[in-house]
């Protein structure tokens, strides 16, 4: 005899579309990352094979490597405190920039091609995050077009063509923040949203530690955490915790930078520090992009 009651209960059971959503999200991410990687390689990949060391920005890499052209990973912290501005507190204060520069020195060594390969991967991370975030709102095709337009802006020419710019780390950090923000707002599981909030905090610390003028951008991350908590995407306590970590990072860098500016009477380039001098480069960049 057929159990009609059990059969009707099965028939009434709602169909879950979470698997289909996960598949579409994974496919969109794969397309965004693949397209962005191809775009980054197309625009900057040539220099991976043809690049050479520069006199202006690259000499300190060999200072870190030493006469043996090798920096053991265990010596990174000691080198950070003894051979960079992070420990000497002279000139500028970019803890994130020099931390990753020393890690790259330990990993890539004197191989200039691997250094420029890292540049290309940083560009791909930034473009991929933009493509994936935009695909959520405008679709895959239009996001690809907008990402391609973003990739060919003139402002990138002076960034990815050399090794000494803080904007390299800054762009990659923004990519991490955008990926994390996507996870915070659109992640299906609570665990993935909480991990994304931690990644958002790490990316923000990387960003503000790359260059002093990136400090105001931390406000965007704080806003993301506040909105996510308000919309119950993440609990209130981790949102407050990660927000305090970001505020502490901003406060620490600001304190050191303010002390240096007060002692020197200006910034590293002997220019007065004011709101306009801080936001002027961003306005110029947006103007050139338009």
PDB file of C-alpha atoms in Angstrom:
ATOM      1  CA  UNK A   1       0.000   0.000   0.000  1.00  0.00           C
ATOM      2  CA  UNK A   2       1.305   3.465  -0.910  1.00  0.00           C
ATOM      3  CA  UNK A   3       1.674   5.878   1.976  1.00  0.00           C
ATOM      4  CA  UNK A   4      -0.185   8.825   0.438  1.00  0.00           C
ATOM      5  CA  UNK A   5       0.372  11.037   3.483  1.00  0.00           C
ATOM      6  CA  UNK A   6       4.163  10.622   3.264  1.00  0.00           C
ATOM      7  CA  UNK A   7       4.039  11.176  -0.482  1.00  0.00           C
ATOM      8  CA  UNK A   8       2.058  14.365  -0.130  1.00  0.00           C
ATOM      9  CA  UNK A   9       4.485  15.614   2.542  1.00  0.00           C
ATOM     10  CA  UNK A  10       7.375  15.074   0.125  1.00  0.00           C
ATOM     11  CA  UNK A  11       5.440  16.832  -2.618  1.00  0.00           C
ATOM     12  CA  UNK A  12       4.814  19.812  -0.365  1.00  0.00           C
ATOM     13  CA  UNK A  13       8.502  20.078   0.641  1.00  0.00           C
ATOM     14  CA  UNK A  14       9.937  23.313  -0.809  1.00  0.00           C
ATOM     15  CA  UNK A  15      12.699  23.017  -3.384  1.00  0.00           C
ATOM     16  CA  UNK A  16      16.017  24.494  -2.288  1.00  0.00           C
ATOM     17  CA  UNK A  17      17.766  26.660  -4.857  1.00  0.00           C
ATOM     18  CA  UNK A  18      20.875  27.219  -2.746  1.00  0.00           C
ATOM     19  CA  UNK A  19      22.852  24.753  -4.849  1.00  0.00           C
ATOM     20  CA  UNK A  20      21.945  26.594  -8.049  1.00  0.00           C
ATOM     21  CA  UNK A  21      22.847  29.930  -6.479  1.00  0.00           C
ATOM     22  CA  UNK A  22      26.194  28.567  -5.332  1.00  0.00           C
ATOM     23  CA  UNK A  23      26.889  27.260  -8.835  1.00  0.00           C
ATOM     24  CA  UNK A  24      26.032  30.591 -10.462  1.00  0.00           C
ATOM     25  CA  UNK A  25      28.122  32.501  -7.929  1.00  0.00           C
ATOM     26  CA  UNK A  26      31.071  30.158  -8.468  1.00  0.00           C
ATOM     27  CA  UNK A  27      30.739  30.448 -12.241  1.00  0.00           C
ATOM     28  CA  UNK A  28      30.578  34.245 -12.040  1.00  0.00           C
ATOM     29  CA  UNK A  29      33.656  34.323  -9.810  1.00  0.00           C
ATOM     30  CA  UNK A  30      35.576  32.013 -12.151  1.00  0.00           C
ATOM     31  CA  UNK A  31      34.699  34.148 -15.178  1.00  0.00           C
ATOM     32  CA  UNK A  32      35.598  37.388 -13.379  1.00  0.00           C
ATOM     33  CA  UNK A  33      38.946  36.076 -12.139  1.00  0.00           C
ATOM     34  CA  UNK A  34      39.862  34.461 -15.466  1.00  0.00           C
ATOM     35  CA  UNK A  35      38.985  37.569 -17.458  1.00  0.00           C
ATOM     36  CA  UNK A  36      40.839  39.845 -15.038  1.00  0.00           C
ATOM     37  CA  UNK A  37      43.924  37.632 -15.044  1.00  0.00           C
ATOM     38  CA  UNK A  38      43.999  37.612 -18.843  1.00  0.00           C
ATOM     39  CA  UNK A  39      43.533  41.379 -18.903  1.00  0.00           C
ATOM     40  CA  UNK A  40      46.313  41.965 -16.369  1.00  0.00           C
ATOM     41  CA  UNK A  41      48.708  39.666 -18.247  1.00  0.00           C
ATOM     42  CA  UNK A  42      47.824  41.320 -21.546  1.00  0.00           C
ATOM     43  CA  UNK A  43      48.564  44.806 -20.210  1.00  0.00           C
ATOM     44  CA  UNK A  44      51.543  44.135 -17.930  1.00  0.00           C
ATOM     45  CA  UNK A  45      52.710  40.597 -18.687  1.00  0.00           C
ATOM     46  CA  UNK A  46      55.341  41.665 -21.197  1.00  0.00           C
ATOM     47  CA  UNK A  47      57.417  43.301 -18.495  1.00  0.00           C
ATOM     48  CA  UNK A  48      57.613  40.018 -16.559  1.00  0.00           C
ATOM     49  CA  UNK A  49      60.055  38.748 -19.161  1.00  0.00           C
ATOM     50  CA  UNK A  50      61.697  42.017 -20.232  1.00  0.00           C
ATOM     51  CA  UNK A  51      61.987  43.934 -16.940  1.00  0.00           C
ATOM     52  CA  UNK A  52      65.262  44.895 -15.310  1.00  0.00           C
ATOM     53  CA  UNK A  53      66.152  46.504 -12.013  1.00  0.00           C
ATOM     54  CA  UNK A  54      65.647  50.260 -11.706  1.00  0.00           C
ATOM     55  CA  UNK A  55      68.193  52.607 -10.177  1.00  0.00           C
ATOM     56  CA  UNK A  56      65.744  54.829  -8.308  1.00  0.00           C
ATOM     57  CA  UNK A  57      63.353  52.461  -6.550  1.00  0.00           C
ATOM     58  CA  UNK A  58      65.048  49.080  -6.479  1.00  0.00           C
ATOM     59  CA  UNK A  59      68.371  49.717  -4.781  1.00  0.00           C
ATOM     60  CA  UNK A  60      66.957  49.123  -1.285  1.00  0.00           C
ATOM     61  CA  UNK A  61      65.869  45.614  -2.257  1.00  0.00           C
ATOM     62  CA  UNK A  62      69.537  44.668  -2.478  1.00  0.00           C
ATOM     63  CA  UNK A  63      70.119  46.382   0.854  1.00  0.00           C
ATOM     64  CA  UNK A  64      67.602  43.962   2.348  1.00  0.00           C
ATOM     65  CA  UNK A  65      69.041  40.943   0.523  1.00  0.00           C
ATOM     66  CA  UNK A  66      72.607  41.669   1.634  1.00  0.00           C
ATOM     67  CA  UNK A  67      75.839  40.476   0.015  1.00  0.00           C
ATOM     68  CA  UNK A  68      74.554  36.894  -0.235  1.00  0.00           C
ATOM     69  CA  UNK A  69      71.447  38.094  -2.140  1.00  0.00           C
ATOM     70  CA  UNK A  70      69.277  36.141   0.275  1.00  0.00           C
ATOM     71  CA  UNK A  71      66.944  37.229   3.082  1.00  0.00           C
ATOM     72  CA  UNK A  72      65.872  34.329   5.327  1.00  0.00           C
ATOM     73  CA  UNK A  73      62.198  34.478   6.234  1.00  0.00           C
ATOM     74  CA  UNK A  74      63.185  34.426   9.898  1.00  0.00           C
ATOM     75  CA  UNK A  75      65.104  37.691   9.441  1.00  0.00           C
ATOM     76  CA  UNK A  76      62.165  39.667   8.067  1.00  0.00           C
ATOM     77  CA  UNK A  77      61.080  41.103  11.423  1.00  0.00           C
ATOM     78  CA  UNK A  78      64.616  42.061  12.432  1.00  0.00           C
ATOM     79  CA  UNK A  79      65.227  43.702   9.055  1.00  0.00           C
ATOM     80  CA  UNK A  80      61.916  45.558   9.284  1.00  0.00           C
ATOM     81  CA  UNK A  81      62.938  47.148  12.579  1.00  0.00           C
ATOM     82  CA  UNK A  82      66.581  47.870  11.753  1.00  0.00           C
ATOM     83  CA  UNK A  83      66.670  48.764   8.057  1.00  0.00           C
ATOM     84  CA  UNK A  84      63.359  50.480   7.332  1.00  0.00           C
ATOM     85  CA  UNK A  85      61.445  53.545   8.457  1.00  0.00           C
ATOM     86  CA  UNK A  86      59.161  51.303  10.514  1.00  0.00           C
ATOM     87  CA  UNK A  87      61.863  50.792  13.119  1.00  0.00           C
ATOM     88  CA  UNK A  88      63.853  54.001  12.720  1.00  0.00           C
ATOM     89  CA  UNK A  89      60.762  56.278  12.539  1.00  0.00           C
ATOM     90  CA  UNK A  90      62.624  58.500  10.106  1.00  0.00           C
ATOM     91  CA  UNK A  91      61.033  60.181   7.101  1.00  0.00           C
ATOM     92  CA  UNK A  92      57.785  58.262   6.640  1.00  0.00           C
ATOM     93  CA  UNK A  93      55.806  55.480   8.316  1.00  0.00           C
ATOM     94  CA  UNK A  94      54.467  52.709   6.058  1.00  0.00           C
ATOM     95  CA  UNK A  95      54.460  49.459   8.046  1.00  0.00           C
ATOM     96  CA  UNK A  96      52.283  47.573   5.573  1.00  0.00           C
ATOM     97  CA  UNK A  97      54.359  48.564   2.572  1.00  0.00           C
ATOM     98  CA  UNK A  98      57.656  47.463   4.078  1.00  0.00           C
ATOM     99  CA  UNK A  99      56.273  44.292   5.629  1.00  0.00           C
ATOM    100  CA  UNK A 100      55.180  43.006   2.248  1.00  0.00           C
ATOM    101  CA  UNK A 101      58.269  44.366   0.512  1.00  0.00           C
ATOM    102  CA  UNK A 102      60.468  42.343   2.863  1.00  0.00           C
ATOM    103  CA  UNK A 103      58.302  39.246   2.483  1.00  0.00           C
ATOM    104  CA  UNK A 104      58.664  39.573  -1.281  1.00  0.00           C
ATOM    105  CA  UNK A 105      62.419  39.994  -0.868  1.00  0.00           C
ATOM    106  CA  UNK A 106      62.546  36.788   1.167  1.00  0.00           C
ATOM    107  CA  UNK A 107      60.410  34.880  -1.351  1.00  0.00           C
ATOM    108  CA  UNK A 108      61.478  36.298  -4.731  1.00  0.00           C
ATOM    109  CA  UNK A 109      65.077  37.134  -3.875  1.00  0.00           C
ATOM    110  CA  UNK A 110      67.070  38.817  -6.677  1.00  0.00           C
ATOM    111  CA  UNK A 111      64.819  37.457  -9.470  1.00  0.00           C
ATOM    112  CA  UNK A 112      63.375  40.611 -11.029  1.00  0.00           C
ATOM    113  CA  UNK A 113      60.967  38.611 -13.199  1.00  0.00           C
ATOM    114  CA  UNK A 114      59.229  37.172 -10.143  1.00  0.00           C
ATOM    115  CA  UNK A 115      58.909  40.658  -8.666  1.00  0.00           C
ATOM    116  CA  UNK A 116      57.075  41.873 -11.768  1.00  0.00           C
ATOM    117  CA  UNK A 117      55.018  38.680 -11.827  1.00  0.00           C
ATOM    118  CA  UNK A 118      53.839  39.697  -8.343  1.00  0.00           C
ATOM    119  CA  UNK A 119      52.882  43.107  -9.756  1.00  0.00           C
ATOM    120  CA  UNK A 120      50.757  41.482 -12.430  1.00  0.00           C
ATOM    121  CA  UNK A 121      49.019  39.258  -9.864  1.00  0.00           C
ATOM    122  CA  UNK A 122      48.269  42.326  -7.730  1.00  0.00           C
ATOM    123  CA  UNK A 123      46.702  44.010 -10.758  1.00  0.00           C
ATOM    124  CA  UNK A 124      44.654  40.871 -11.443  1.00  0.00           C
ATOM    125  CA  UNK A 125      43.383  40.782  -7.849  1.00  0.00           C
ATOM    126  CA  UNK A 126      42.245  44.396  -8.085  1.00  0.00           C
ATOM    127  CA  UNK A 127      40.551  43.955 -11.456  1.00  0.00           C
ATOM    128  CA  UNK A 128      38.980  40.656 -10.418  1.00  0.00           C
ATOM    129  CA  UNK A 129      37.413  42.185  -7.322  1.00  0.00           C
ATOM    130  CA  UNK A 130      35.957  45.042  -9.372  1.00  0.00           C
ATOM    131  CA  UNK A 131      34.601  42.676 -12.019  1.00  0.00           C
ATOM    132  CA  UNK A 132      33.035  40.332  -9.470  1.00  0.00           C
ATOM    133  CA  UNK A 133      31.449  43.106  -7.423  1.00  0.00           C
ATOM    134  CA  UNK A 134      30.027  44.850 -10.489  1.00  0.00           C
ATOM    135  CA  UNK A 135      28.705  41.581 -11.952  1.00  0.00           C
ATOM    136  CA  UNK A 136      26.384  41.338  -8.965  1.00  0.00           C
ATOM    137  CA  UNK A 137      24.567  44.496 -10.076  1.00  0.00           C
ATOM    138  CA  UNK A 138      25.054  44.912 -13.834  1.00  0.00           C
ATOM    139  CA  UNK A 139      25.709  41.389 -15.097  1.00  0.00           C
ATOM    140  CA  UNK A 140      28.826  39.626 -16.311  1.00  0.00           C
ATOM    141  CA  UNK A 141      29.070  41.212 -19.768  1.00  0.00           C
ATOM    142  CA  UNK A 142      28.716  44.839 -18.686  1.00  0.00           C
ATOM    143  CA  UNK A 143      31.018  44.305 -15.704  1.00  0.00           C
ATOM    144  CA  UNK A 144      33.661  42.941 -18.083  1.00  0.00           C
ATOM    145  CA  UNK A 145      33.362  46.042 -20.270  1.00  0.00           C
ATOM    146  CA  UNK A 146      33.617  48.376 -17.288  1.00  0.00           C
ATOM    147  CA  UNK A 147      36.576  46.430 -15.888  1.00  0.00           C
ATOM    148  CA  UNK A 148      38.374  46.641 -19.225  1.00  0.00           C
ATOM    149  CA  UNK A 149      37.818  50.402 -19.270  1.00  0.00           C
ATOM    150  CA  UNK A 150      39.137  50.643 -15.720  1.00  0.00           C
ATOM    151  CA  UNK A 151      42.214  48.594 -16.620  1.00  0.00           C
ATOM    152  CA  UNK A 152      43.353  50.912 -19.422  1.00  0.00           C
ATOM    153  CA  UNK A 153      43.135  54.183 -17.480  1.00  0.00           C
ATOM    154  CA  UNK A 154      46.332  56.264 -17.896  1.00  0.00           C
ATOM    155  CA  UNK A 155      46.923  56.430 -14.149  1.00  0.00           C
ATOM    156  CA  UNK A 156      48.112  52.783 -14.070  1.00  0.00           C
ATOM    157  CA  UNK A 157      51.090  53.434 -16.354  1.00  0.00           C
ATOM    158  CA  UNK A 158      53.266  54.814 -13.570  1.00  0.00           C
ATOM    159  CA  UNK A 159      52.224  52.185 -11.032  1.00  0.00           C
ATOM    160  CA  UNK A 160      52.621  48.709 -12.496  1.00  0.00           C
ATOM    161  CA  UNK A 161      55.699  49.569 -14.578  1.00  0.00           C
ATOM    162  CA  UNK A 162      58.030  49.708 -11.544  1.00  0.00           C
ATOM    163  CA  UNK A 163      58.466  48.197  -8.104  1.00  0.00           C
ATOM    164  CA  UNK A 164      58.753  51.072  -5.661  1.00  0.00           C
ATOM    165  CA  UNK A 165      55.228  52.518  -5.565  1.00  0.00           C
ATOM    166  CA  UNK A 166      52.943  52.160  -2.562  1.00  0.00           C
ATOM    167  CA  UNK A 167      49.966  52.142  -4.914  1.00  0.00           C
ATOM    168  CA  UNK A 168      50.851  48.573  -5.954  1.00  0.00           C
ATOM    169  CA  UNK A 169      50.086  47.301  -2.456  1.00  0.00           C
ATOM    170  CA  UNK A 170      47.228  49.770  -2.179  1.00  0.00           C
ATOM    171  CA  UNK A 171      45.440  48.475  -5.272  1.00  0.00           C
ATOM    172  CA  UNK A 172      45.859  44.842  -4.219  1.00  0.00           C
ATOM    173  CA  UNK A 173      44.564  45.743  -0.740  1.00  0.00           C
ATOM    174  CA  UNK A 174      41.495  47.409  -2.244  1.00  0.00           C
ATOM    175  CA  UNK A 175      40.929  44.174  -4.155  1.00  0.00           C
ATOM    176  CA  UNK A 176      41.004  42.187  -0.918  1.00  0.00           C
ATOM    177  CA  UNK A 177      38.566  44.667   0.660  1.00  0.00           C
ATOM    178  CA  UNK A 178      36.112  44.400  -2.248  1.00  0.00           C
ATOM    179  CA  UNK A 179      36.210  40.594  -2.233  1.00  0.00           C
ATOM    180  CA  UNK A 180      35.654  40.642   1.536  1.00  0.00           C
ATOM    181  CA  UNK A 181      32.813  43.170   1.288  1.00  0.00           C
ATOM    182  CA  UNK A 182      31.101  40.925  -1.244  1.00  0.00           C
ATOM    183  CA  UNK A 183      31.397  38.027   1.188  1.00  0.00           C
ATOM    184  CA  UNK A 184      30.068  40.091   4.089  1.00  0.00           C
ATOM    185  CA  UNK A 185      26.944  41.254   2.247  1.00  0.00           C
ATOM    186  CA  UNK A 186      26.185  38.322  -0.032  1.00  0.00           C
ATOM    187  CA  UNK A 187      27.684  35.281   1.686  1.00  0.00           C
ATOM    188  CA  UNK A 188      25.120  32.521   2.214  1.00  0.00           C
ATOM    189  CA  UNK A 189      26.615  31.135   5.431  1.00  0.00           C
ATOM    190  CA  UNK A 190      27.312  32.932   8.691  1.00  0.00           C
ATOM    191  CA  UNK A 191      30.807  31.461   8.863  1.00  0.00           C
ATOM    192  CA  UNK A 192      31.767  32.842   5.450  1.00  0.00           C
ATOM    193  CA  UNK A 193      30.411  36.275   6.377  1.00  0.00           C
ATOM    194  CA  UNK A 194      32.407  36.346   9.620  1.00  0.00           C
ATOM    195  CA  UNK A 195      35.584  35.207   7.859  1.00  0.00           C
ATOM    196  CA  UNK A 196      34.967  37.892   5.232  1.00  0.00           C
ATOM    197  CA  UNK A 197      34.702  40.521   7.980  1.00  0.00           C
ATOM    198  CA  UNK A 198      38.105  39.422   9.304  1.00  0.00           C
ATOM    199  CA  UNK A 199      39.538  39.566   5.758  1.00  0.00           C
ATOM    200  CA  UNK A 200      38.042  43.047   5.350  1.00  0.00           C
ATOM    201  CA  UNK A 201      39.892  44.169   8.456  1.00  0.00           C
ATOM    202  CA  UNK A 202      43.166  42.626   7.294  1.00  0.00           C
ATOM    203  CA  UNK A 203      42.822  44.257   3.871  1.00  0.00           C
ATOM    204  CA  UNK A 204      42.133  47.618   5.472  1.00  0.00           C
ATOM    205  CA  UNK A 205      45.225  47.368   7.672  1.00  0.00           C
ATOM    206  CA  UNK A 206      47.240  46.450   4.574  1.00  0.00           C
ATOM    207  CA  UNK A 207      45.822  49.476   2.758  1.00  0.00           C
ATOM    208  CA  UNK A 208      46.408  52.109   5.435  1.00  0.00           C
ATOM    209  CA  UNK A 209      49.858  50.678   6.124  1.00  0.00           C
ATOM    210  CA  UNK A 210      50.846  51.064   2.475  1.00  0.00           C
ATOM    211  CA  UNK A 211      50.726  54.867   2.383  1.00  0.00           C
ATOM    212  CA  UNK A 212      49.754  57.597   4.808  1.00  0.00           C
ATOM    213  CA  UNK A 213      47.339  59.243   2.371  1.00  0.00           C
ATOM    214  CA  UNK A 214      45.295  56.030   2.265  1.00  0.00           C
ATOM    215  CA  UNK A 215      44.214  56.518   5.895  1.00  0.00           C
ATOM    216  CA  UNK A 216      40.847  58.180   5.048  1.00  0.00           C
ATOM    217  CA  UNK A 217      39.856  55.103   3.032  1.00  0.00           C
ATOM    218  CA  UNK A 218      39.519  53.183   6.286  1.00  0.00           C
ATOM    219  CA  UNK A 219      36.219  55.007   6.745  1.00  0.00           C
ATOM    220  CA  UNK A 220      34.744  52.913   3.942  1.00  0.00           C
ATOM    221  CA  UNK A 221      35.585  49.689   5.740  1.00  0.00           C
ATOM    222  CA  UNK A 222      34.115  50.987   8.988  1.00  0.00           C
ATOM    223  CA  UNK A 223      30.928  51.877   7.120  1.00  0.00           C
ATOM    224  CA  UNK A 224      30.764  48.368   5.622  1.00  0.00           C
ATOM    225  CA  UNK A 225      31.058  46.778   9.073  1.00  0.00           C
ATOM    226  CA  UNK A 226      28.416  49.113  10.516  1.00  0.00           C
ATOM    227  CA  UNK A 227      25.939  48.488   7.681  1.00  0.00           C
ATOM    228  CA  UNK A 228      26.538  44.729   7.798  1.00  0.00           C
ATOM    229  CA  UNK A 229      25.850  44.709  11.527  1.00  0.00           C
ATOM    230  CA  UNK A 230      22.736  46.870  11.109  1.00  0.00           C
ATOM    231  CA  UNK A 231      21.414  44.517   8.424  1.00  0.00           C
ATOM    232  CA  UNK A 232      22.260  41.509  10.623  1.00  0.00           C
ATOM    233  CA  UNK A 233      24.715  40.070   8.122  1.00  0.00           C
ATOM    234  CA  UNK A 234      27.256  39.729  10.939  1.00  0.00           C
ATOM    235  CA  UNK A 235      26.730  39.890  14.727  1.00  0.00           C
ATOM    236  CA  UNK A 236      27.328  43.182  16.496  1.00  0.00           C
ATOM    237  CA  UNK A 237      30.281  42.063  18.618  1.00  0.00           C
ATOM    238  CA  UNK A 238      32.647  41.051  15.761  1.00  0.00           C
ATOM    239  CA  UNK A 239      31.650  44.192  13.878  1.00  0.00           C
ATOM    240  CA  UNK A 240      32.637  46.299  16.896  1.00  0.00           C
ATOM    241  CA  UNK A 241      35.804  44.265  17.464  1.00  0.00           C
ATOM    242  CA  UNK A 242      37.050  44.565  13.881  1.00  0.00           C
ATOM    243  CA  UNK A 243      36.063  48.229  13.841  1.00  0.00           C
ATOM    244  CA  UNK A 244      38.183  48.867  16.929  1.00  0.00           C
ATOM    245  CA  UNK A 245      41.134  47.067  15.311  1.00  0.00           C
ATOM    246  CA  UNK A 246      40.868  49.349  12.276  1.00  0.00           C
ATOM    247  CA  UNK A 247      40.529  52.458  14.433  1.00  0.00           C
ATOM    248  CA  UNK A 248      43.586  51.389  16.436  1.00  0.00           C
ATOM    249  CA  UNK A 249      45.583  50.953  13.222  1.00  0.00           C
ATOM    250  CA  UNK A 250      44.518  54.348  11.907  1.00  0.00           C
ATOM    251  CA  UNK A 251      45.268  55.973  15.265  1.00  0.00           C
ATOM    252  CA  UNK A 252      48.722  54.416  15.553  1.00  0.00           C
ATOM    253  CA  UNK A 253      49.823  55.417  12.054  1.00  0.00           C
ATOM    254  CA  UNK A 254      48.326  58.893  12.446  1.00  0.00           C
ATOM    255  CA  UNK A 255      50.135  59.408  15.748  1.00  0.00           C
ATOM    256  CA  UNK A 256      53.533  58.491  14.296  1.00  0.00           C
ATOM    257  CA  UNK A 257      52.953  60.462  11.085  1.00  0.00           C
ATOM    258  CA  UNK A 258      51.795  63.545  13.022  1.00  0.00           C
ATOM    259  CA  UNK A 259      54.897  63.385  15.178  1.00  0.00           C
ATOM    260  CA  UNK A 260      57.134  63.245  12.111  1.00  0.00           C
ATOM    261  CA  UNK A 261      55.307  66.098  10.385  1.00  0.00           C
ATOM    262  CA  UNK A 262      55.501  68.232  13.535  1.00  0.00           C
ATOM    263  CA  UNK A 263      59.237  67.631  13.814  1.00  0.00           C
ATOM    264  CA  UNK A 264      59.946  68.328  10.132  1.00  0.00           C
ATOM    265  CA  UNK A 265      57.450  71.154   9.629  1.00  0.00           C
ATOM    266  CA  UNK A 266      55.971  69.389   6.578  1.00  0.00           C
ATOM    267  CA  UNK A 267      55.547  66.030   4.922  1.00  0.00           C
ATOM    268  CA  UNK A 268      58.283  63.835   3.423  1.00  0.00           C
ATOM    269  CA  UNK A 269      58.393  66.055   0.331  1.00  0.00           C
ATOM    270  CA  UNK A 270      58.644  69.251   2.446  1.00  0.00           C
ATOM    271  CA  UNK A 271      55.084  70.241   1.567  1.00  0.00           C
ATOM    272  CA  UNK A 272      52.614  71.583   4.144  1.00  0.00           C
ATOM    273  CA  UNK A 273      50.072  69.051   5.369  1.00  0.00           C
ATOM    274  CA  UNK A 274      46.485  70.129   4.769  1.00  0.00           C
ATOM    275  CA  UNK A 275      43.199  68.590   3.686  1.00  0.00           C
ATOM    276  CA  UNK A 276      43.605  69.783   0.090  1.00  0.00           C
ATOM    277  CA  UNK A 277      47.100  68.349  -0.330  1.00  0.00           C
ATOM    278  CA  UNK A 278      45.765  65.009   0.915  1.00  0.00           C
ATOM    279  CA  UNK A 279      42.759  64.731  -1.398  1.00  0.00           C
ATOM    280  CA  UNK A 280      44.234  66.528  -4.429  1.00  0.00           C
ATOM    281  CA  UNK A 281      45.866  63.365  -5.908  1.00  0.00           C
ATOM    282  CA  UNK A 282      42.550  61.504  -5.670  1.00  0.00           C
ATOM    283  CA  UNK A 283      40.676  64.342  -7.386  1.00  0.00           C
ATOM    284  CA  UNK A 284      43.285  64.525 -10.139  1.00  0.00           C
ATOM    285  CA  UNK A 285      43.046  60.760 -10.655  1.00  0.00           C
ATOM    286  CA  UNK A 286      39.252  60.860 -10.907  1.00  0.00           C
ATOM    287  CA  UNK A 287      39.457  63.819 -13.299  1.00  0.00           C
ATOM    288  CA  UNK A 288      41.890  61.995 -15.596  1.00  0.00           C
ATOM    289  CA  UNK A 289      39.681  58.879 -15.474  1.00  0.00           C
ATOM    290  CA  UNK A 290      36.665  60.917 -16.561  1.00  0.00           C
TER     291      UNK A 290
END
